[in-house]
C-alpha positions as semicolon CSV with decimal commas, in nm:
position;residue;x (nm);y (nm);z (nm)
1;M;0,005;0,004;0,005
2;K;0,166;0,314;-0,114
3;R;-0,126;0,564;-0,092
4;F;-0,422;0,557;0,145
5;G;-0,785;0,675;0,112
6;G;-0,835;1,042;0,113
7;Q;-0,475;1,128;-0,005
8;F;-0,433;1,344;-0,308
9;V;-0,234;1,179;-0,598
10;T;-0,110;1,309;-0,931
11;A;-0,154;1,112;-1,252
12;G;0,106;0,824;-1,296
13;S;0,144;0,773;-0,896
14;I;0,170;0,418;-0,784
15;L;-0,116;0,352;-0,549
16;I;-0,071;-0,022;-0,459
17;R;0,192;-0,284;-0,535
18;Q;0,056;-0,637;-0,503
19;R;0,084;-0,998;-0,617
20;G;-0,219;-1,104;-0,783
21;S;-0,548;-0,908;-0,781
22;K;-0,646;-0,864;-0,418
23;F;-0,733;-0,500;-0,512
24;V;-0,902;-0,420;-0,838
25;A;-0,889;-0,104;-1,048
26;G;-1,181;0,123;-1,048
27;Q;-1,255;0,473;-1,190
28;N;-0,938;0,649;-1,322
29;V;-0,701;0,365;-1,198
30;G;-0,486;0,140;-1,425
31;T;-0,340;-0,199;-1,373
32;G;0,019;-0,282;-1,469
33;R;0,155;-0,611;-1,592
34;D;0,254;-0,705;-1,235
35;W;-0,083;-0,613;-1,091
36;T;0,044;-0,270;-0,972
37;L;-0,242;-0,004;-0,957
38;F;-0,158;0,348;-1,058
39;A;-0,346;0,674;-1,101
40;L;-0,450;0,780;-1,449
41;T;-0,568;1,137;-1,338
42;D;-0,503;1,368;-1,057
43;G;-0,751;1,343;-0,766
44;K;-0,830;1,174;-0,425
45;V;-0,800;0,804;-0,358
46;T;-1,121;0,626;-0,246
47;F;-1,190;0,265;-0,179
48;D;-1,529;0,087;-0,219
49;K;-1,676;-0,261;-0,262
50;G;-1,560;-0,371;0,083
51;S;-1,222;-0,188;0,045
52;H;-1,129;-0,412;-0,260
53;R;-1,183;-0,159;-0,541
54;V;-0,967;0,161;-0,563
55;N;-1,084;0,471;-0,738
56;V;-0,926;0,816;-0,802
57;V;-1,196;1,087;-0,795
58;A;-1,091;1,398;-0,982
59;D;-1,214;1,701;-0,783
60;S;-1,093;2,055;-0,865
61;A;-1,138;2,164;-0,502
62;T;-0,892;1,917;-0,373
63;K;-0,591;2,082;-0,561
64;N;-0,391;2,347;-0,395
């Protein structure tokens, strides 16, 4: 786990390094060949589906 829920991330940031698909990519999240999850856009990290799906929610108010 590199980033936690509620943290602001930039596009390309690694969110989770994992073996296998314990966490799955949601909105604005990509999956690498080694199952690494990374942000596709700037925004806040959120979890849903029992904390197994990772989303990045783009919100202009969260930027500095």
